CSV table of C-alpha atoms in Angstrom, one decimal:
chain,number,residue,atom,x,y,z
A,20,UNK,CA,65.1,104.7,53.9
A,21,UNK,CA,65.6,107.3,51.2
A,22,UNK,CA,62.7,109.7,52.1
A,23,UNK,CA,62.7,113.3,51.0
A,24,UNK,CA,64.3,114.3,54.3
A,25,UNK,CA,67.0,111.7,53.9
A,26,UNK,CA,65.1,109.3,56.2
A,27,UNK,CA,66.4,111.2,59.2
A,28,UNK,CA,63.3,110.8,61.3
A,29,UNK,CA,63.0,107.0,60.5
A,30,UNK,CA,66.7,106.5,61.2
A,31,UNK,CA,66.5,108.5,64.5
A,32,UNK,CA,63.6,106.4,65.7
A,33,UNK,CA,65.4,103.3,64.7
A,34,UNK,CA,68.4,104.3,66.8
A,35,UNK,CA,66.2,105.0,69.8
A,36,UNK,CA,64.5,101.7,69.5
A,37,UNK,CA,67.9,99.9,69.2
A,38,UNK,CA,69.2,101.6,72.3
A,39,UNK,CA,66.1,100.6,74.2
A,40,UNK,CA,66.5,96.9,73.1
A,41,UNK,CA,70.2,96.8,73.9
A,42,UNK,CA,69.5,98.1,77.4
A,43,UNK,CA,67.1,95.2,78.0
A,44,UNK,CA,70.0,92.8,77.4
A,45,UNK,CA,72.3,91.5,80.1
A,46,UNK,CA,75.8,92.8,80.1
A,47,UNK,CA,77.4,89.9,78.3
A,48,UNK,CA,80.6,90.1,76.3
A,49,UNK,CA,79.0,91.7,73.2
A,50,UNK,CA,77.1,94.4,75.1
A,51,UNK,CA,79.8,97.1,74.8
A,52,UNK,CA,80.3,96.2,71.1
A,53,UNK,CA,76.6,96.7,70.5
A,54,UNK,CA,76.8,100.1,72.2
A,55,UNK,CA,79.9,101.2,70.4
A,56,UNK,CA,78.4,100.3,67.0
A,57,UNK,CA,75.2,102.2,67.8
A,58,UNK,CA,77.2,105.2,68.9
A,59,UNK,CA,79.0,105.2,65.5
A,60,UNK,CA,75.6,105.1,63.7
A,61,UNK,CA,74.4,108.0,65.8
A,62,UNK,CA,77.5,110.1,65.2
A,63,UNK,CA,77.1,109.6,61.4
A,64,UNK,CA,73.5,110.5,61.6
A,65,UNK,CA,74.2,113.6,63.7
A,66,UNK,CA,76.7,114.8,61.0
A,67,UNK,CA,74.1,114.3,58.2
A,68,UNK,CA,71.3,116.1,60.1
A,69,UNK,CA,73.6,119.0,61.0
A,70,UNK,CA,74.5,119.4,57.3
A,71,UNK,CA,70.8,119.4,56.4
A,72,UNK,CA,69.5,121.9,59.0
A,73,UNK,CA,68.7,124.5,56.3
A,74,UNK,CA,66.0,122.3,54.7
A,75,UNK,CA,63.9,122.0,57.8
A,76,UNK,CA,65.5,123.9,60.7
A,77,UNK,CA,62.8,123.2,63.3
A,78,UNK,CA,62.2,119.5,62.5
A,79,UNK,CA,65.8,118.7,62.1
A,80,UNK,CA,66.8,120.5,65.3
A,81,UNK,CA,64.4,118.3,67.2
A,82,UNK,CA,65.9,115.2,65.7
A,83,UNK,CA,69.4,116.5,66.4
A,84,UNK,CA,68.5,117.0,70.1
A,85,UNK,CA,67.1,113.5,70.3
A,86,UNK,CA,70.2,111.9,68.8
A,87,UNK,CA,72.5,113.8,71.1
A,88,UNK,CA,70.5,112.7,74.1
A,89,UNK,CA,70.8,109.1,72.9
A,90,UNK,CA,74.6,109.5,72.4
A,91,UNK,CA,74.9,110.9,75.9
A,92,UNK,CA,73.0,108.0,77.3
A,93,UNK,CA,75.3,105.5,75.5
A,94,UNK,CA,78.4,107.3,76.9
A,95,UNK,CA,77.0,107.1,80.4
A,96,UNK,CA,76.3,103.4,80.0
A,97,UNK,CA,79.8,102.8,78.7
A,98,UNK,CA,81.3,104.6,81.6
A,99,UNK,CA,79.4,102.5,84.1
A,100,UNK,CA,79.8,99.1,82.4
A,101,UNK,CA,82.8,98.2,84.6
A,102,UNK,CA,81.0,98.8,87.8
A,103,UNK,CA,77.6,97.2,87.7
A,104,UNK,CA,76.4,96.0,91.1
A,105,UNK,CA,76.1,92.3,91.7
A,106,UNK,CA,72.7,90.9,92.9
A,107,UNK,CA,72.1,88.2,95.5
A,108,UNK,CA,68.6,86.8,96.5
A,109,UNK,CA,68.2,85.0,99.8
A,110,UNK,CA,65.3,82.9,98.5
A,111,UNK,CA,61.5,83.5,98.5
A,112,UNK,CA,60.0,82.1,101.7
A,113,UNK,CA,56.3,82.4,101.6
A,114,UNK,CA,54.7,84.3,104.5
A,115,UNK,CA,58.0,85.8,105.3
A,116,UNK,CA,60.2,88.7,104.2
A,117,UNK,CA,62.9,88.1,101.6
A,118,UNK,CA,65.7,90.4,100.6
A,119,UNK,CA,67.6,91.2,97.4
A,120,UNK,CA,71.2,92.4,98.2
A,121,UNK,CA,73.3,94.5,95.8
A,122,UNK,CA,77.1,95.2,96.0
A,123,UNK,CA,79.3,97.4,93.9
A,124,UNK,CA,83.1,97.8,93.9
A,125,UNK,CA,83.4,101.6,94.3
A,126,UNK,CA,81.4,104.6,95.4
A,127,UNK,CA,80.2,107.3,93.1
A,128,UNK,CA,81.2,110.9,92.5
A,129,UNK,CA,79.0,113.4,94.2
A,130,UNK,CA,77.7,114.6,90.9
A,131,UNK,CA,76.2,111.2,90.1
A,132,UNK,CA,72.9,109.9,91.4
A,133,UNK,CA,72.0,106.2,91.3
A,134,UNK,CA,69.2,104.0,92.2
A,135,UNK,CA,68.1,100.4,91.8
A,136,UNK,CA,64.7,99.2,90.8
A,137,UNK,CA,63.4,95.6,91.2
A,138,UNK,CA,60.5,94.0,89.5
A,139,UNK,CA,59.1,90.6,90.6
A,140,UNK,CA,56.9,88.7,88.2
A,141,UNK,CA,55.1,85.3,88.2
A,142,UNK,CA,55.4,82.6,85.6
A,143,UNK,CA,52.7,84.4,83.5
A,144,UNK,CA,54.8,87.6,83.5
A,145,UNK,CA,52.3,89.4,85.8
A,146,UNK,CA,54.0,91.9,88.1
A,147,UNK,CA,53.8,90.8,91.7
A,148,UNK,CA,56.0,93.4,93.4
A,149,UNK,CA,58.1,96.4,92.5
A,150,UNK,CA,60.3,98.8,94.3
A,151,UNK,CA,62.9,101.5,93.6
A,152,UNK,CA,65.5,102.7,96.1
A,153,UNK,CA,68.3,105.3,96.0
A,154,UNK,CA,71.8,103.9,96.1
A,155,UNK,CA,73.7,106.5,98.1
A,156,UNK,CA,76.8,107.7,96.4
A,157,UNK,CA,79.0,106.9,99.4
A,158,UNK,CA,77.6,103.4,99.9
A,159,UNK,CA,78.8,100.1,98.5
A,160,UNK,CA,75.8,98.0,99.5
A,161,UNK,CA,72.0,98.2,99.1
A,162,UNK,CA,69.2,95.9,100.2
A,163,UNK,CA,65.6,95.9,99.0
A,164,UNK,CA,63.1,93.7,100.8
A,165,UNK,CA,59.6,92.4,100.0
A,166,UNK,CA,57.0,90.5,102.0
A,167,UNK,CA,55.8,87.3,100.5
A,168,UNK,CA,52.2,86.8,101.8
A,169,UNK,CA,50.3,83.7,100.7
A,170,UNK,CA,47.8,86.0,98.9
A,171,UNK,CA,50.5,86.9,96.4
A,172,UNK,CA,53.1,84.1,96.5
A,173,UNK,CA,52.3,80.4,96.0
A,174,UNK,CA,54.5,77.7,97.4
A,175,UNK,CA,56.2,75.7,94.6
A,176,UNK,CA,55.6,78.4,91.9
A,177,UNK,CA,58.5,80.1,90.1
A,178,UNK,CA,59.0,83.9,90.3
A,179,UNK,CA,61.4,86.0,88.3
A,180,UNK,CA,63.3,88.8,90.1
A,181,UNK,CA,64.7,91.4,87.7
A,182,UNK,CA,66.9,94.4,88.8
A,183,UNK,CA,68.0,97.5,87.0
A,184,UNK,CA,70.7,100.0,87.9
A,185,UNK,CA,70.0,103.6,87.1
A,186,UNK,CA,72.8,106.3,86.9
A,187,UNK,CA,71.4,109.7,85.9
A,188,UNK,CA,69.8,108.9,82.5
A,189,UNK,CA,71.5,105.5,82.0
A,190,UNK,CA,69.7,102.3,82.7
A,191,UNK,CA,71.4,98.9,83.2
A,192,UNK,CA,70.0,95.5,83.5
A,193,UNK,CA,71.8,94.0,86.6
A,194,UNK,CA,70.4,90.5,86.5
A,195,UNK,CA,67.2,88.5,86.1
A,196,UNK,CA,66.9,85.4,88.3
A,197,UNK,CA,64.2,82.8,88.7
A,198,UNK,CA,63.4,81.4,92.1
A,199,UNK,CA,60.9,78.9,93.4
A,200,UNK,CA,58.8,80.0,96.4
A,201,UNK,CA,59.2,77.7,99.4
A,202,UNK,CA,57.7,77.8,102.9
A,203,UNK,CA,59.5,77.2,106.2
A,204,UNK,CA,57.4,78.1,109.2
A,205,UNK,CA,59.2,78.6,112.5
A,206,UNK,CA,57.6,77.5,115.7
A,207,UNK,CA,56.4,80.5,117.7
A,208,UNK,CA,57.3,80.5,121.3
A,209,UNK,CA,57.4,82.8,124.3
A,210,UNK,CA,54.8,84.1,126.8
A,211,UNK,CA,53.4,87.1,128.5
A,212,UNK,CA,56.8,88.2,129.6
A,213,UNK,CA,56.5,88.6,133.4
A,214,UNK,CA,56.1,91.8,135.3
A,215,UNK,CA,53.2,94.0,134.2
A,216,UNK,CA,52.2,91.9,131.3
A,217,UNK,CA,53.2,92.3,127.7
A,218,UNK,CA,51.4,93.2,124.5
A,219,UNK,CA,53.5,90.6,122.7
A,220,UNK,CA,55.5,87.4,123.3
A,221,UNK,CA,58.9,86.8,122.0
A,222,UNK,CA,57.9,85.5,118.6
A,223,UNK,CA,60.6,83.3,116.9
A,224,UNK,CA,63.8,82.6,118.7
A,225,UNK,CA,67.2,82.8,117.1
A,226,UNK,CA,67.9,84.1,113.6
A,227,UNK,CA,70.7,86.5,112.5
A,228,UNK,CA,70.1,90.1,111.5
A,229,UNK,CA,70.2,89.7,107.7
A,230,UNK,CA,67.6,92.4,107.1
A,231,UNK,CA,68.9,95.2,109.3
A,232,UNK,CA,67.1,98.4,108.4
A,233,UNK,CA,69.3,101.2,107.0
A,234,UNK,CA,67.1,104.1,108.0
A,235,UNK,CA,68.8,104.6,111.3
A,236,UNK,CA,67.7,104.4,114.9
A,237,UNK,CA,64.4,105.5,116.4
A,238,UNK,CA,64.4,107.9,119.3
A,239,UNK,CA,61.4,108.8,121.4
A,240,UNK,CA,61.4,112.5,122.1
A,241,UNK,CA,58.6,114.9,122.8
A,242,UNK,CA,56.8,115.9,119.6
A,243,UNK,CA,58.7,119.1,119.3
A,244,UNK,CA,62.2,117.6,119.8
A,245,UNK,CA,64.4,116.6,116.9
A,246,UNK,CA,65.5,113.0,117.1
A,247,UNK,CA,67.8,113.0,114.2
A,248,UNK,CA,70.9,113.2,116.4
A,249,UNK,CA,70.6,110.2,118.8
A,250,UNK,CA,71.6,111.1,122.3
A,251,UNK,CA,72.2,107.5,123.4
A,252,UNK,CA,75.6,106.0,122.8
A,253,UNK,CA,75.9,102.3,122.3
A,254,UNK,CA,75.6,101.1,125.9
A,255,UNK,CA,73.3,99.0,128.1
A,256,UNK,CA,70.2,100.7,129.3
A,257,UNK,CA,70.2,100.9,133.1
A,258,UNK,CA,66.5,101.4,133.7
A,259,UNK,CA,65.2,97.9,132.6
A,260,UNK,CA,65.5,96.2,136.0
A,261,UNK,CA,61.7,95.8,136.3
A,262,UNK,CA,61.3,95.1,132.6
A,263,UNK,CA,63.3,91.9,132.2
A,264,UNK,CA,60.4,90.5,130.0
A,265,UNK,CA,61.2,93.3,127.4
A,266,UNK,CA,65.0,93.6,127.8
A,267,UNK,CA,65.9,91.2,125.0
A,268,UNK,CA,63.5,92.9,122.6
A,269,UNK,CA,64.8,96.4,123.5
A,270,UNK,CA,68.5,95.3,123.3
A,271,UNK,CA,68.0,93.5,120.0
A,272,UNK,CA,66.1,96.4,118.3
A,273,UNK,CA,68.7,98.9,119.6
A,274,UNK,CA,71.5,96.8,118.1
A,275,UNK,CA,69.5,96.6,114.8
A,276,UNK,CA,69.1,100.4,114.7
A,277,UNK,CA,65.3,100.3,115.0
A,278,UNK,CA,65.0,102.0,118.4
A,279,UNK,CA,67.2,104.2,120.6
A,280,UNK,CA,66.9,105.6,124.1
A,281,UNK,CA,65.9,108.9,125.5
A,282,UNK,CA,69.3,109.8,126.8
A,283,UNK,CA,72.5,108.1,127.9
A,284,UNK,CA,71.7,104.8,129.5
A,285,UNK,CA,68.0,105.6,129.7
A,286,UNK,CA,65.3,103.9,127.7
A,287,UNK,CA,62.2,105.0,129.8
A,288,UNK,CA,60.3,101.7,129.4
A,289,UNK,CA,57.2,103.1,131.1
A,290,UNK,CA,56.8,106.1,128.9
A,291,UNK,CA,53.9,106.3,126.5
A,292,UNK,CA,54.3,105.9,122.7
A,293,UNK,CA,52.8,108.6,120.4
A,294,UNK,CA,51.4,108.0,117.0
A,295,UNK,CA,54.3,109.7,115.3
A,296,UNK,CA,56.9,107.8,117.3
A,297,UNK,CA,55.3,104.5,116.4
A,298,UNK,CA,55.4,105.6,112.7
A,299,UNK,CA,59.1,106.0,112.9
A,300,UNK,CA,59.6,102.6,114.5
A,301,UNK,CA,57.6,100.9,111.7
A,302,UNK,CA,59.3,102.8,108.9
A,303,UNK,CA,62.7,101.7,110.4
A,304,UNK,CA,61.5,98.1,110.9
A,305,UNK,CA,60.3,97.7,107.3
A,306,UNK,CA,63.2,99.7,105.9
A,307,UNK,CA,60.9,102.3,104.1
A,308,UNK,CA,62.7,105.3,102.5
A,309,UNK,CA,61.7,108.4,104.4
A,310,UNK,CA,62.5,111.6,102.4
A,311,UNK,CA,59.4,113.4,101.4
A,312,UNK,CA,57.7,115.4,104.2
A,313,UNK,CA,54.5,116.8,102.7
A,314,UNK,CA,51.2,115.5,103.8
A,315,UNK,CA,47.6,116.7,103.8
A,316,UNK,CA,47.4,116.6,107.6
A,317,UNK,CA,47.1,120.1,109.1
A,318,UNK,CA,48.9,119.1,112.3
A,319,UNK,CA,51.9,117.6,110.6
A,320,UNK,CA,54.5,120.3,110.1
A,321,UNK,CA,56.7,119.7,107.1
A,322,UNK,CA,59.9,120.7,108.9
A,323,UNK,CA,59.2,118.5,112.0
A,324,UNK,CA,61.4,115.5,112.6
A,325,UNK,CA,58.4,113.1,112.3
A,326,UNK,CA,57.1,114.5,108.9
A,327,UNK,CA,59.1,112.2,106.6
A,328,UNK,CA,58.2,109.1,108.6
A,329,UNK,CA,54.5,109.8,108.7
A,330,UNK,CA,54.6,110.6,104.9
A,331,UNK,CA,56.5,107.3,104.2
A,332,UNK,CA,54.1,105.2,106.4
A,333,UNK,CA,51.0,106.8,104.8
A,334,UNK,CA,52.3,106.4,101.3
A,335,UNK,CA,53.1,102.7,102.0
A,336,UNK,CA,49.5,102.3,103.1
A,337,UNK,CA,50.4,101.4,106.7
A,338,UNK,CA,49.0,104.4,108.5
A,339,UNK,CA,45.9,106.6,108.3
A,340,UNK,CA,45.1,109.8,110.1
A,341,UNK,CA,42.3,110.4,112.6
A,342,UNK,CA,40.6,112.1,109.7
A,343,UNK,CA,41.7,113.3,106.2
A,344,UNK,CA,43.0,116.5,107.7
A,345,UNK,CA,44.2,115.5,111.2
A,346,UNK,CA,46.8,112.9,112.0
A,347,UNK,CA,46.9,113.1,115.8
A,348,UNK,CA,50.4,114.4,116.6
A,349,UNK,CA,51.4,114.0,120.3
A,350,UNK,CA,48.5,111.5,121.0
A,351,UNK,CA,49.3,108.2,122.6
A,352,UNK,CA,48.7,105.4,120.2
A,353,UNK,CA,46.1,102.7,121.1
A,354,UNK,CA,47.2,99.1,121.3
A,355,UNK,CA,44.7,98.0,118.6
A,356,UNK,CA,46.0,100.7,116.3
A,357,UNK,CA,49.5,99.5,116.6
A,358,UNK,CA,48.3,96.0,115.7
A,359,UNK,CA,46.5,97.4,112.6
A,360,UNK,CA,49.6,99.2,111.4
A,361,UNK,CA,51.8,96.2,111.8
A,362,UNK,CA,49.2,94.0,110.1
A,363,UNK,CA,49.1,96.3,107.1
A,364,UNK,CA,52.9,96.4,106.8
A,365,UNK,CA,53.3,92.6,107.2
A,366,UNK,CA,50.5,91.6,104.9
A,367,UNK,CA,47.9,88.9,105.4
A,368,UNK,CA,49.7,85.7,106.5
A,369,UNK,CA,46.5,83.6,106.6
A,370,UNK,CA,47.0,82.8,110.3
A,371,UNK,CA,44.0,84.3,111.9
A,372,UNK,CA,42.6,82.6,115.0
A,373,UNK,CA,39.4,83.0,117.1
A,374,UNK,CA,40.1,85.6,119.8
A,375,UNK,CA,39.3,84.7,123.4
A,376,UNK,CA,40.2,87.8,125.3
A,377,UNK,CA,37.8,88.7,128.1
A,378,UNK,CA,37.3,92.2,126.6
A,379,UNK,CA,37.2,91.1,123.0
A,380,UNK,CA,33.9,93.0,122.6
A,381,UNK,CA,35.9,96.2,123.1
A,382,UNK,CA,38.0,95.6,120.0
A,383,UNK,CA,37.0,97.9,117.1
A,384,UNK,CA,35.8,96.1,114.0
A,385,UNK,CA,38.6,97.6,111.9
A,386,UNK,CA,41.2,96.0,114.2
A,387,UNK,CA,39.7,92.5,114.6
A,388,UNK,CA,41.5,90.9,111.7
A,389,UNK,CA,44.8,92.5,112.6
A,390,UNK,CA,44.8,91.3,116.2
A,391,UNK,CA,43.5,87.9,115.2
A,392,UNK,CA,46.4,87.6,112.6
A,393,UNK,CA,49.1,88.7,115.0
A,394,UNK,CA,47.8,86.4,117.8
A,395,UNK,CA,47.7,83.5,115.3
A,396,UNK,CA,51.3,84.2,114.4
A,397,UNK,CA,52.3,84.1,118.0
A,398,UNK,CA,53.4,87.8,117.9
A,399,UNK,CA,50.7,89.1,120.2
A,400,UNK,CA,49.3,88.0,123.5
A,401,UNK,CA,47.1,89.7,126.1
A,402,UNK,CA,47.6,90.5,129.8
A,403,UNK,CA,47.7,88.1,132.7
A,404,UNK,CA,44.1,88.8,133.6
A,405,UNK,CA,43.0,87.5,130.1
A,406,UNK,CA,42.3,91.0,128.7
A,407,UNK,CA,43.8,92.6,125.6
A,408,UNK,CA,42.9,96.2,126.5
A,409,UNK,CA,42.6,97.3,122.8
A,410,UNK,CA,41.9,100.9,123.5
A,411,UNK,CA,44.6,101.2,126.1
A,412,UNK,CA,47.8,103.0,125.4
A,413,UNK,CA,51.1,101.2,125.1
A,414,UNK,CA,54.3,101.8,127.0
A,415,UNK,CA,57.6,102.0,125.2
A,416,UNK,CA,58.6,98.6,126.5
A,417,UNK,CA,55.3,97.1,125.2
A,418,UNK,CA,55.8,98.7,121.8
A,419,UNK,CA,59.3,97.4,121.6
A,420,UNK,CA,58.1,93.9,122.5
A,421,UNK,CA,55.5,94.0,119.7
A,422,UNK,CA,57.9,95.4,117.1
A,423,UNK,CA,60.4,92.7,118.2
A,424,UNK,CA,57.9,90.0,117.5
A,425,UNK,CA,57.5,91.2,113.9
A,426,UNK,CA,61.3,91.6,113.6
A,427,UNK,CA,61.9,88.0,114.7
A,428,UNK,CA,59.2,86.7,112.4
A,429,UNK,CA,60.6,88.6,109.3
A,430,UNK,CA,64.2,87.5,110.0
A,431,UNK,CA,63.4,83.9,110.7
């Protein structure tokens, strides 16, 4: 273009458009050549605009800043070309959780910040799921997981999983893979669990820990204690003698980093679980990033240990407060509320059954679908007397058993 201004504006926009298009390509053998050629074009254009600044100092300065930003982006991309993470998908199993794993060859400098974003689309190109997660500078691996409820994923349909790597202002297409959704349902087994009854049965048996959460262990302190430094070393809890029905759940979740004990060798299985403690368990179970700590709840202190977990659970749509202004810090969580939170996190699996508990009329209307779903999946059971006790509080052992049922269901 030979406009009066030398066509600088048109050429600048063309360079920006070309950069955007190249970044949408996969990193095949010509990728770096495209980038190098574009950088040469931008360098030439920068020289021309700098020489013409006197004709339109304000307009040309804006174009110059834009061009230099594009050049900086290209340089960042070229620096990172040799270290793009690889992507591996473990397959999309309907009604289960599936994981996308990423690996890179080296860690980053402290000055660099990186993240990975994933977009899942159906055959029509409609977005089904999306997530973005920070890739810590000192880490070589990252996992991002999605649930695949039947309401969103259809058996036999093809879905495209596309991942991007972001380093500062540079964006890279890692890979784009097409996968067919399949469905393998595992037989649910287990029972009430023996002494004292259990809020859950074992769920699925077997299964390796392929989706171990990376958010760290969960500790159960008083609301004013800071749980960020676990006090329990990796050892067997010695207070589970009367809780053999929950021992496997507790040990497995401890090994997976989802729960911890109160102190060395002590799990305190009979202790009550508060609303904020259960939030942390769920955030760890579903591997939800917990960094922000600001909420609208007046009783949630932004500097308290539980604030990031409550914020993460609320933002994910798993948890609500007692009201818009009050969360209920320090209050023991009701059994029906635990079921509702897990149901929201897991998603509707189309497995609801008719409830036959002797006290089913005491189940709140908002919790009926959740309890029905988890019972249908074999994750929940009632007590030996045929009751569910929806408004009763849960012990730490019962909460672990319920979490374990979801954990087994997701991993199998």
